[in-house]
Structures are given as structure tokens and as C-alpha cells.
Amino acid sequence: MKILIAVDGSDYTKRMLAYLAAHDEWFGPKHSYTIIHGVLAVPHRAAAFVGQKVVQEYYDSDAETVFRPIRAFFAQQGIEAKFVHTVGHVAESIAELAEEGKFDLVVMGSRGNSDVVNLVLGSVTTKVLAKCSVPVLLIR
Amino acid sequence: MAIRSLLLHLDATPASITRLAFAHALADRFGARVTALFGTRPNASRVAYAYSAGAALRAAEEGPPHERERARLRDLLAGREPECAWCEVAGDSVRHGFIAEAIYADLLVLGPPSRADDEGTAPQGFVESVILESGTPAIIVPHPHRQETIGARVVVAWNGSTAAARALRAALPLLRDSESVHIATWGAQAPVAPFSRLDVRSWLRRHDVDAELHAGASAAHVARDLAALARDVGADLVVMGCYGHSRIREQVFGGVTRTLLADPPAPILATH
């Protein structure tokens, strides 16, 4: 299977990876993995203050900060993975790549900190579910 | 009190960039001067491998830790008007150095509390100790930080305590230009002054600040309710007092502060 894993460097991501690693049907060399991280755009005034070049470096190093432990995790398991990051519109980017890359499955952790239904899933998760026709595995 | 002197903590993480811009936006607005203090935790892996020849060679090639990030931040600040002071403090003295420097600041700009396994951030417990020990109000800028405005829509956590009042007083310069101020209280009755019966809204009125009161019925989920209110009103600042004991560094903050800081809905202005 071609699996797209959405990460954000939070504890929810850690929990998701731990779950995957413990389940052979989702995790192993028979699948191919792409890891996507949607970097959130910096405020316009911040971008104007530091300049475009620094903002680009910021996005790259922010993504790398999130990817570093995940790279280590995959390397340790001896499984290859591709890493991509996008800027802004996190849910849209995940859904778009899932469709265009013809992925079979999207895996994501879910934030959510309330009993209220639409807060249980978190806004990114809710949007991905709404925009994506690829099956989504949510790990809470 | 006017905000004229800002102390900004910078480290080797990407979050420093948005924090830097945040501090400068504040400085512009209040005609304040910024002192930037760069300080990161000692790099554990470098220490661990320092005895192997290969690592020693590599360390020599790489230069001091986080040199690239340090140089980038310094370049960003060079030639700014008004001038921004650049200071550095190494290793274990980051905490003490920053707290000593904070005495000469009106407001601190800090990053989110760092975790045990973070790299390039301040030592673990830095943010907590600075707030508890310096006595200077601090704004904790979350990472990522997305809000375009600062203090346009403010949520105040109000329980009538000294710490909450100190935080609110520190926030007054920001509140004067706010579009809306939302005061969250919990319990059956909103706190009032014991004799004059003055309440927080009337107090703020005397400072020409109009505020809306949100009374939460139960104090069971204060942190969760606060975060939800902040998100609902699109808050770009949360004001709160915090409690804690600096003796137990790992668990210095009370539950509400800790929960809110784990996933902050907006920058948080906090005092002890």
C-alpha cells in the first residue's frame, strides 16, 4: 500500500507512530511511506520584518525539526520513507497530495481536547476528512 | 506602567524568528527598546561524544554549537532602528543570566516551555523559572504563532487573585487599543472587591477599557474553557496570573497554566 502519514511533531504524532510500529499490518517494508508536514505560515508582519529568504529557511528548518525524530524512527525500523513539507493550508495540502499522489491510505493522529464533537477531532482532521476521498486512519 | 524595555529570549529553534518579529512589533508600538539574549542548553550529544577523535574533529569543523542560527539572528537584528542590544549567555548560566537581566525589563518575550528532549532550546524549566523568579511580566509566544495582531482581541482569566490582578495591570498598555476584551470567570459569583464591591469591569472602565464578562459555571475545566473561549473570539492574547513553586522545577506551574501552555491558543501574558 502507498501510505501518506501526516505529522506535526506533537505528542499525538508520537502516539500515532508508536501505534503504527506496534501493528504489522500497517507498518513494514511491504508498504511505501510518504511523510507530510504542513508548516504553518508565519504572520505577514513577521515575514515582512525578517524577509523572504529567512522565512524560507524558517519553513525548512521548522519542517526538519519535526522530521528529525521521525527520520530516526524510520531508519531504526529499517524502512524507507519520503519526506515532504508544505506551507500553509495544512488540511488542503494533505488532501491534495493524498489525491494526486494516488495514495491508498492517509494516517494521522488527532488532536482534540473537548467533549464537543467538532473539537474532538481537531480542525485539521475534520477538514482532511471533508476534502479527501482516500480512506483515512485516525489514531487517537 | 509604560512598556519601554523589552527583553527577548532567542534560541536556535525556528520559533525564534516569529518571536523576534513579535518583540519588534511590540517595540514599534510602544516606542520600546529591545534587548535580545541568545542562550541555548548545552548540547548533550556533543558532550557525550566529545572523547572520540572523530567527534572532536567534527566539532572543530562545525564551530560553536548553533553557530548558523546564532549568526542568522544577529544579522536580522544588525542595523535595525532603533538599535537592538544583542547579548549571549552560554550553557548552564542561561537561566540565571536571563533572570538577572529581566530586572531591567518591563516585559519579557519568551518561547514555549521546552521539553526534556528538545534541541537548541533553552534548558528545561527555563520559562517556568524566569516567570516565577524574575517577577517581570512575560509574554509566551507559542510556536507556531499565526496571529497577525497583538492584543486586538484579549481573553483575561480572572479569579480575583493578586497574581491575576498583576497580570491584568501589566496588560493595560495593550488593552487600551483592543477591539474587544473578554473576561472569563468561574464559579457562582464573579469576584468583587470586598468592601467597595468594585468589580473587574468597573476597574477596567476607569482605564477606558470596555470588557465583556463570560461567567463559567464550573471551575472543573478552566484551562479547556479558556482555550475554547480564546479560539471562539479569535483571541490574539490571553492574560493570566500563574501560581507555582520554583523549588520543584519540573512541576512549577499550577494545572491551568501547564495545560494551557501545552497547546496555547494564543500568546499568553503571564505573571507570578
Coordinates of C-alpha atoms in Angstrom, one line a residue:
Chain A
M1 CA 0.0 0.0 0.0
K2 CA 1.0 3.5 -0.6
I3 CA 0.6 5.3 2.7
L4 CA 0.6 9.0 3.5
I5 CA 1.4 9.9 7.1
A6 CA 0.6 13.4 8.3
V7 CA 2.7 14.6 11.2
D8 CA 3.0 17.7 13.2
G9 CA 5.7 16.9 15.8
S10 CA 3.2 16.9 18.7
D11 CA 2.6 14.1 21.2
Y12 CA -0.3 13.0 19.0
T13 CA 2.2 12.3 16.3
K14 CA 4.4 10.3 18.7
R15 CA 1.4 8.2 19.8
M16 CA 0.4 7.6 16.2
L17 CA 3.9 6.3 15.3
A18 CA 4.0 4.1 18.3
Y19 CA 0.7 2.6 17.3
L20 CA 1.9 2.0 13.7
A21 CA 5.1 0.4 14.9
A22 CA 3.1 -2.0 17.1
H23 CA 0.9 -3.1 14.2
D24 CA 2.5 -5.1 11.4
E25 CA -0.5 -4.8 9.1
W26 CA 0.2 -1.0 8.9
F27 CA 3.9 -0.9 9.2
G28 CA 6.5 -2.9 7.3
P29 CA 8.7 -2.9 4.1
K30 CA 5.7 -4.1 2.0
H31 CA 4.2 -0.6 2.2
S32 CA 5.7 2.6 0.8
Y33 CA 5.6 5.7 3.0
T34 CA 5.5 9.4 2.5
I35 CA 5.6 11.7 5.5
I36 CA 3.9 15.1 5.1
H37 CA 4.2 18.0 7.5
G38 CA 2.2 21.2 6.9
V39 CA 4.3 24.1 8.2
L40 CA 2.0 26.9 9.3
A41 CA 2.7 30.2 7.6
V42 CA 4.2 32.9 9.7
P43 CA 2.2 36.2 10.2
H44 CA 2.6 38.7 7.4
R45 CA 4.2 41.3 9.6
A46 CA 6.8 38.7 10.8
A47 CA 7.6 37.8 7.2
A48 CA 7.9 41.5 6.2
F49 CA 10.2 42.0 9.2
V50 CA 12.7 39.2 8.6
G51 CA 12.5 39.0 4.8
Q52 CA 11.6 36.2 2.3
K53 CA 14.9 34.3 2.4
V54 CA 14.8 33.9 6.2
V55 CA 11.2 32.9 6.1
Q56 CA 12.0 30.2 3.6
E57 CA 14.9 28.9 5.8
Y58 CA 12.5 29.1 8.8
Y59 CA 10.0 26.8 7.0
D60 CA 12.7 24.4 6.0
S61 CA 14.2 24.2 9.5
D62 CA 10.8 24.0 11.1
A63 CA 9.9 21.1 9.0
E64 CA 13.3 19.4 9.7
T65 CA 12.7 19.8 13.4
V66 CA 9.5 17.9 13.0
F67 CA 11.1 15.3 10.6
R68 CA 14.3 14.6 12.5
P69 CA 12.9 12.2 15.1
I70 CA 10.7 10.6 12.5
R71 CA 13.6 10.1 10.2
A72 CA 15.4 8.4 13.1
F73 CA 12.4 6.3 13.8
F74 CA 12.1 5.0 10.2
A75 CA 15.8 4.5 10.0
Q76 CA 15.8 2.5 13.2
Q77 CA 13.0 0.3 11.8
G78 CA 14.9 -0.1 8.5
I79 CA 12.1 1.3 6.5
E80 CA 12.4 3.9 3.8
A81 CA 10.2 6.9 3.7
K82 CA 9.9 10.1 1.7
F83 CA 9.6 13.4 3.5
V84 CA 7.7 16.4 2.1
H85 CA 6.6 19.6 3.7
T86 CA 4.2 22.3 2.5
V87 CA 3.5 25.8 3.8
G88 CA 0.1 27.0 4.9
H89 CA -3.4 25.4 4.4
V90 CA -2.4 22.2 6.2
A91 CA -5.5 20.2 5.6
E92 CA -5.8 21.2 2.0
S93 CA -2.2 20.2 1.3
I94 CA -2.7 16.8 2.9
A95 CA -5.9 16.1 1.0
E96 CA -4.4 17.3 -2.3
L97 CA -1.3 15.2 -2.0
A98 CA -3.4 12.2 -1.0
E99 CA -5.5 12.5 -4.2
E100 CA -2.8 13.5 -6.6
G101 CA -0.2 11.0 -5.3
K102 CA -2.8 8.3 -5.6
F103 CA -2.3 7.1 -2.0
D104 CA -4.2 4.2 -0.7
L105 CA -4.4 5.4 2.9
V106 CA -3.8 8.6 4.9
V107 CA -2.8 8.1 8.5
M108 CA -3.0 10.9 11.0
G109 CA -3.1 11.5 14.7
S110 CA -5.9 13.5 16.1
R111 CA -5.7 16.4 18.5
G112 CA -8.9 17.3 20.1
N113 CA -9.4 18.4 23.7
S114 CA -13.1 18.6 24.4
D115 CA -16.3 16.7 24.6
V116 CA -17.7 18.9 21.9
V117 CA -18.0 16.8 18.8
N118 CA -16.1 19.0 16.3
L119 CA -13.4 19.7 18.8
V120 CA -12.8 16.1 19.5
L121 CA -11.2 15.6 16.0
G122 CA -9.4 18.9 15.7
S123 CA -9.9 21.3 12.8
V124 CA -7.2 19.8 10.5
T125 CA -8.5 16.3 10.9
T126 CA -12.1 17.4 10.3
K127 CA -11.0 19.3 7.1
V128 CA -9.0 16.4 5.8
L129 CA -11.9 14.1 6.3
A130 CA -14.2 16.5 4.4
K131 CA -11.8 17.1 1.5
C132 CA -10.2 13.7 1.0
S133 CA -11.7 10.7 -0.9
V134 CA -8.8 8.5 0.2
P135 CA -9.5 6.4 3.3
V136 CA -8.2 8.0 6.5
L137 CA -6.9 6.1 9.5
L138 CA -7.2 8.3 12.6
I139 CA -5.2 7.4 15.7
R140 CA -6.2 8.9 18.9
Chain B
M1 CA 3.2 51.4 33.5
A2 CA 4.5 52.1 30.1
I3 CA 6.4 49.4 28.2
R4 CA 9.8 50.8 27.3
S5 CA 12.2 48.0 27.8
L6 CA 11.7 44.5 26.3
L7 CA 13.9 41.5 27.0
L8 CA 13.6 38.9 24.3
H9 CA 14.9 35.3 24.6
L10 CA 16.3 33.8 21.5
D11 CA 17.5 30.2 20.9
A12 CA 18.5 28.0 18.0
T13 CA 15.0 26.9 17.1
P14 CA 12.9 28.3 14.2
A15 CA 10.4 29.7 16.7
S16 CA 13.0 32.4 17.4
I17 CA 12.2 34.1 14.1
T18 CA 8.5 34.7 14.9
R19 CA 9.4 35.7 18.5
L20 CA 11.8 38.2 17.2
A21 CA 9.2 39.8 14.9
F22 CA 6.7 39.7 17.7
A23 CA 9.0 41.6 20.1
H24 CA 9.8 44.2 17.4
A25 CA 6.1 44.7 16.6
L26 CA 5.6 45.4 20.3
A27 CA 8.6 47.7 20.5
D28 CA 7.4 49.7 17.5
R29 CA 4.0 50.2 19.1
F30 CA 5.2 51.3 22.5
G31 CA 8.4 53.1 21.5
A32 CA 10.3 50.5 23.5
R33 CA 13.9 49.2 23.1
V34 CA 14.6 45.5 22.7
T35 CA 17.4 43.6 24.3
A36 CA 17.9 40.2 22.7
L37 CA 19.5 37.5 24.8
F38 CA 20.6 34.4 22.9
G39 CA 21.0 31.3 25.1
T40 CA 20.6 27.6 24.5
R41 CA 21.0 24.5 26.6
P42 CA 24.3 22.7 26.5
N43 CA 24.3 20.2 23.6
A44 CA 24.0 16.7 25.1
S45 CA 25.3 14.7 22.2
R46 CA 28.4 16.8 21.7
V47 CA 29.2 16.4 25.4
A48 CA 28.6 12.6 25.2
Y49 CA 30.9 12.1 22.2
A50 CA 33.5 14.7 22.9
Y51 CA 36.0 12.0 23.8
S52 CA 36.2 10.4 20.4
A53 CA 38.7 11.8 17.9
G54 CA 36.2 11.9 15.1
A55 CA 33.7 13.9 17.1
A56 CA 36.4 16.3 18.2
L57 CA 37.4 16.9 14.6
R58 CA 33.8 17.4 13.6
A59 CA 33.2 19.8 16.4
A60 CA 36.2 21.8 15.3
E61 CA 34.8 22.0 11.8
E62 CA 31.3 22.9 12.9
G63 CA 32.5 25.7 15.2
P64 CA 30.5 26.6 18.3
P65 CA 27.1 24.9 18.6
H66 CA 24.2 26.6 16.7
E67 CA 26.6 29.0 15.0
R68 CA 24.4 29.2 11.9
E69 CA 21.2 30.1 13.8
R70 CA 23.1 32.5 16.0
A71 CA 24.6 34.3 13.0
R72 CA 21.3 34.5 11.2
L73 CA 19.5 36.1 14.2
R74 CA 22.4 38.5 14.7
D75 CA 22.2 39.5 11.1
L76 CA 18.5 40.1 11.4
L77 CA 19.0 42.5 14.2
A78 CA 22.0 44.3 12.9
G79 CA 21.4 47.8 11.6
R80 CA 17.8 48.0 12.9
E81 CA 16.5 51.3 14.1
P82 CA 16.1 51.8 17.0
E83 CA 19.1 49.8 17.8
C84 CA 18.6 46.4 19.5
A85 CA 21.1 45.2 22.0
W86 CA 22.5 41.7 21.4
C87 CA 23.7 39.6 24.3
E88 CA 24.7 35.9 24.6
V89 CA 25.0 33.6 27.5
A90 CA 26.3 30.1 27.4
G91 CA 25.3 26.7 28.8
D92 CA 24.2 26.5 32.4
S93 CA 24.1 30.2 33.1
V94 CA 21.2 30.9 30.7
R95 CA 18.6 30.8 33.4
H96 CA 20.5 32.9 35.9
G97 CA 21.7 35.3 33.3
F98 CA 18.3 35.9 31.9
I99 CA 16.7 36.4 35.3
A100 CA 19.3 38.9 36.3
E101 CA 18.8 40.8 33.0
A102 CA 15.0 40.7 33.5
I103 CA 15.2 43.1 36.4
Y104 CA 15.9 45.9 33.9
A105 CA 12.9 44.9 31.6
D106 CA 9.2 45.9 31.7
L107 CA 8.2 42.9 29.7
L108 CA 9.8 39.6 28.7
V109 CA 9.2 37.8 25.4
L110 CA 9.7 34.1 25.7
G111 CA 9.2 30.9 23.7
P112 CA 7.0 28.0 24.9
P113 CA 8.4 25.9 27.7
S114 CA 11.0 23.4 26.4
R115 CA 10.8 19.7 26.8
A116 CA 13.4 17.3 28.0
D117 CA 14.3 16.0 24.5
D118 CA 14.3 19.4 22.7
E119 CA 17.4 20.5 21.0
G120 CA 18.6 24.1 20.6
T121 CA 16.1 25.5 23.1
A122 CA 16.7 27.0 26.5
P123 CA 17.3 24.4 29.3
Q124 CA 14.2 22.6 30.5
G125 CA 12.3 24.6 33.1
F126 CA 13.7 27.9 31.8
V127 CA 10.4 29.6 31.0
E128 CA 8.9 28.5 34.3
S129 CA 11.8 29.7 36.4
V130 CA 12.0 33.0 34.6
I131 CA 8.3 33.8 35.2
L132 CA 8.4 32.6 38.8
E133 CA 11.7 34.1 39.9
S134 CA 12.0 37.4 37.9
G135 CA 8.7 38.9 38.9
T136 CA 8.6 40.6 35.5
P137 CA 5.5 40.0 33.3
A138 CA 6.2 37.8 30.3
I139 CA 4.5 37.1 27.0
I140 CA 5.0 33.5 26.0
V141 CA 4.8 33.3 22.2
P142 CA 3.6 29.9 21.0
H143 CA 5.1 28.0 18.2
P144 CA 3.8 28.1 15.5
H145 CA 2.5 31.6 16.1
R146 CA 0.0 32.7 13.5
Q147 CA -2.0 35.7 14.7
E148 CA -1.4 38.9 12.7
T149 CA -2.4 41.2 15.6
I150 CA -1.2 41.5 19.2
G151 CA -3.8 42.3 21.8
A152 CA -6.7 43.2 19.4
R153 CA -8.9 40.6 21.0
V154 CA -7.9 39.7 24.5
V155 CA -9.1 37.0 26.9
V156 CA -8.4 37.6 30.6
A157 CA -8.5 34.7 33.1
W158 CA -9.9 36.4 36.2
N159 CA -10.3 34.8 39.6
G160 CA -9.8 38.0 41.7
S161 CA -6.3 36.9 42.9
T162 CA -3.2 39.0 43.3
A163 CA -1.5 37.1 40.5
A164 CA -4.4 37.7 38.1
A165 CA -4.5 41.4 39.0
R166 CA -0.8 41.8 38.5
A167 CA -1.1 40.2 35.0
L168 CA -4.0 42.4 34.1
R169 CA -2.2 45.5 35.3
A170 CA 0.8 44.5 33.2
A171 CA -1.5 44.1 30.2
L172 CA -3.2 47.5 30.5
P173 CA -1.0 49.2 27.9
L174 CA -2.0 46.5 25.4
L175 CA -5.7 46.6 26.4
R176 CA -6.1 50.3 25.7
D177 CA -6.0 49.7 21.9
S178 CA -8.0 46.4 22.0
E179 CA -11.1 45.9 19.8
S180 CA -12.5 43.6 22.5
V181 CA -11.6 42.3 25.9
H182 CA -13.2 39.2 27.3
I183 CA -13.0 38.4 30.9
A184 CA -13.5 34.8 31.9
T185 CA -14.6 33.9 35.5
W186 CA -15.7 30.7 37.1
G187 CA -18.0 29.8 39.9
A188 CA -21.4 31.0 41.1
Q189 CA -20.3 34.7 41.6
A190 CA -17.8 36.9 39.8
P191 CA -15.1 38.1 42.2
V192 CA -15.6 41.7 43.5
A193 CA -13.7 44.0 45.9
P194 CA -14.8 43.0 49.5
F195 CA -15.8 46.5 50.7
S196 CA -16.3 48.8 47.7
R197 CA -17.9 46.0 45.7
L198 CA -15.8 47.3 42.7
D199 CA -15.6 44.6 40.1
V200 CA -13.1 44.0 37.3
R201 CA -15.2 45.6 34.6
S202 CA -15.6 48.8 36.5
W203 CA -11.9 48.8 37.3
L204 CA -11.1 48.4 33.6
R205 CA -13.7 51.2 32.8
R206 CA -11.6 53.6 34.8
H207 CA -8.8 52.8 32.4
D208 CA -11.1 53.4 29.4
V209 CA -11.2 49.7 28.6
D210 CA -14.6 48.1 27.9
A211 CA -14.8 44.4 28.7
E212 CA -17.3 41.7 28.3
L213 CA -17.8 39.2 31.1
H214 CA -18.0 35.4 30.5
A215 CA -19.1 33.6 33.5
G216 CA -18.2 29.9 33.5
A217 CA -20.5 27.8 35.7
S218 CA -18.0 25.3 36.9
A219 CA -14.3 25.6 37.7
A220 CA -13.7 22.0 36.7
H221 CA -12.2 22.6 33.3
V222 CA -10.8 26.1 33.5
A223 CA -7.9 25.5 31.1
R224 CA -10.1 23.8 28.5
D225 CA -12.8 26.5 28.8
L226 CA -10.2 29.3 28.5
A227 CA -8.7 27.7 25.3
A228 CA -12.2 27.3 23.8
L229 CA -13.1 30.9 24.6
A230 CA -9.8 32.1 23.1
R231 CA -10.5 30.2 19.9
D232 CA -14.1 31.3 19.8
V233 CA -13.4 35.0 20.0
G234 CA -10.2 34.7 17.8
A235 CA -8.1 35.9 20.7
D236 CA -4.5 37.0 19.9
L237 CA -3.6 37.4 23.6
V238 CA -4.5 35.6 26.8
V239 CA -3.8 37.3 30.2
M240 CA -3.4 35.2 33.3
G241 CA -1.7 35.1 36.6
C242 CA 0.1 31.9 37.5
Y243 CA 1.0 30.0 40.6
G244 CA 3.9 27.8 41.2
H245 CA 6.8 26.8 43.4
S246 CA 10.2 27.3 42.0
R247 CA 11.6 24.7 44.3
I248 CA 10.2 21.8 42.3
R249 CA 11.3 22.8 38.8
E250 CA 9.6 20.2 36.8
Q251 CA 6.2 20.9 38.1
V252 CA 6.4 24.6 38.8
F253 CA 3.1 25.8 37.3
G254 CA -0.4 25.1 38.5
G255 CA -2.6 22.8 36.4
V256 CA -4.3 25.6 34.4
T257 CA -1.1 27.3 33.3
R258 CA 0.5 24.0 32.4
T259 CA -2.4 22.7 30.4
L260 CA -2.8 26.0 28.6
L261 CA 0.9 26.2 27.8
A262 CA 1.0 22.7 26.4
D263 CA -1.2 23.8 23.5
P264 CA -1.5 27.6 23.7
P265 CA -4.4 29.1 21.7
A266 CA -2.6 32.5 21.5
P267 CA 0.4 34.3 23.1
I268 CA 0.0 34.3 26.9
L269 CA 0.8 37.2 29.1
A270 CA 1.7 35.7 32.5
T271 CA 3.0 36.9 35.8
H272 CA 3.6 35.3 39.1

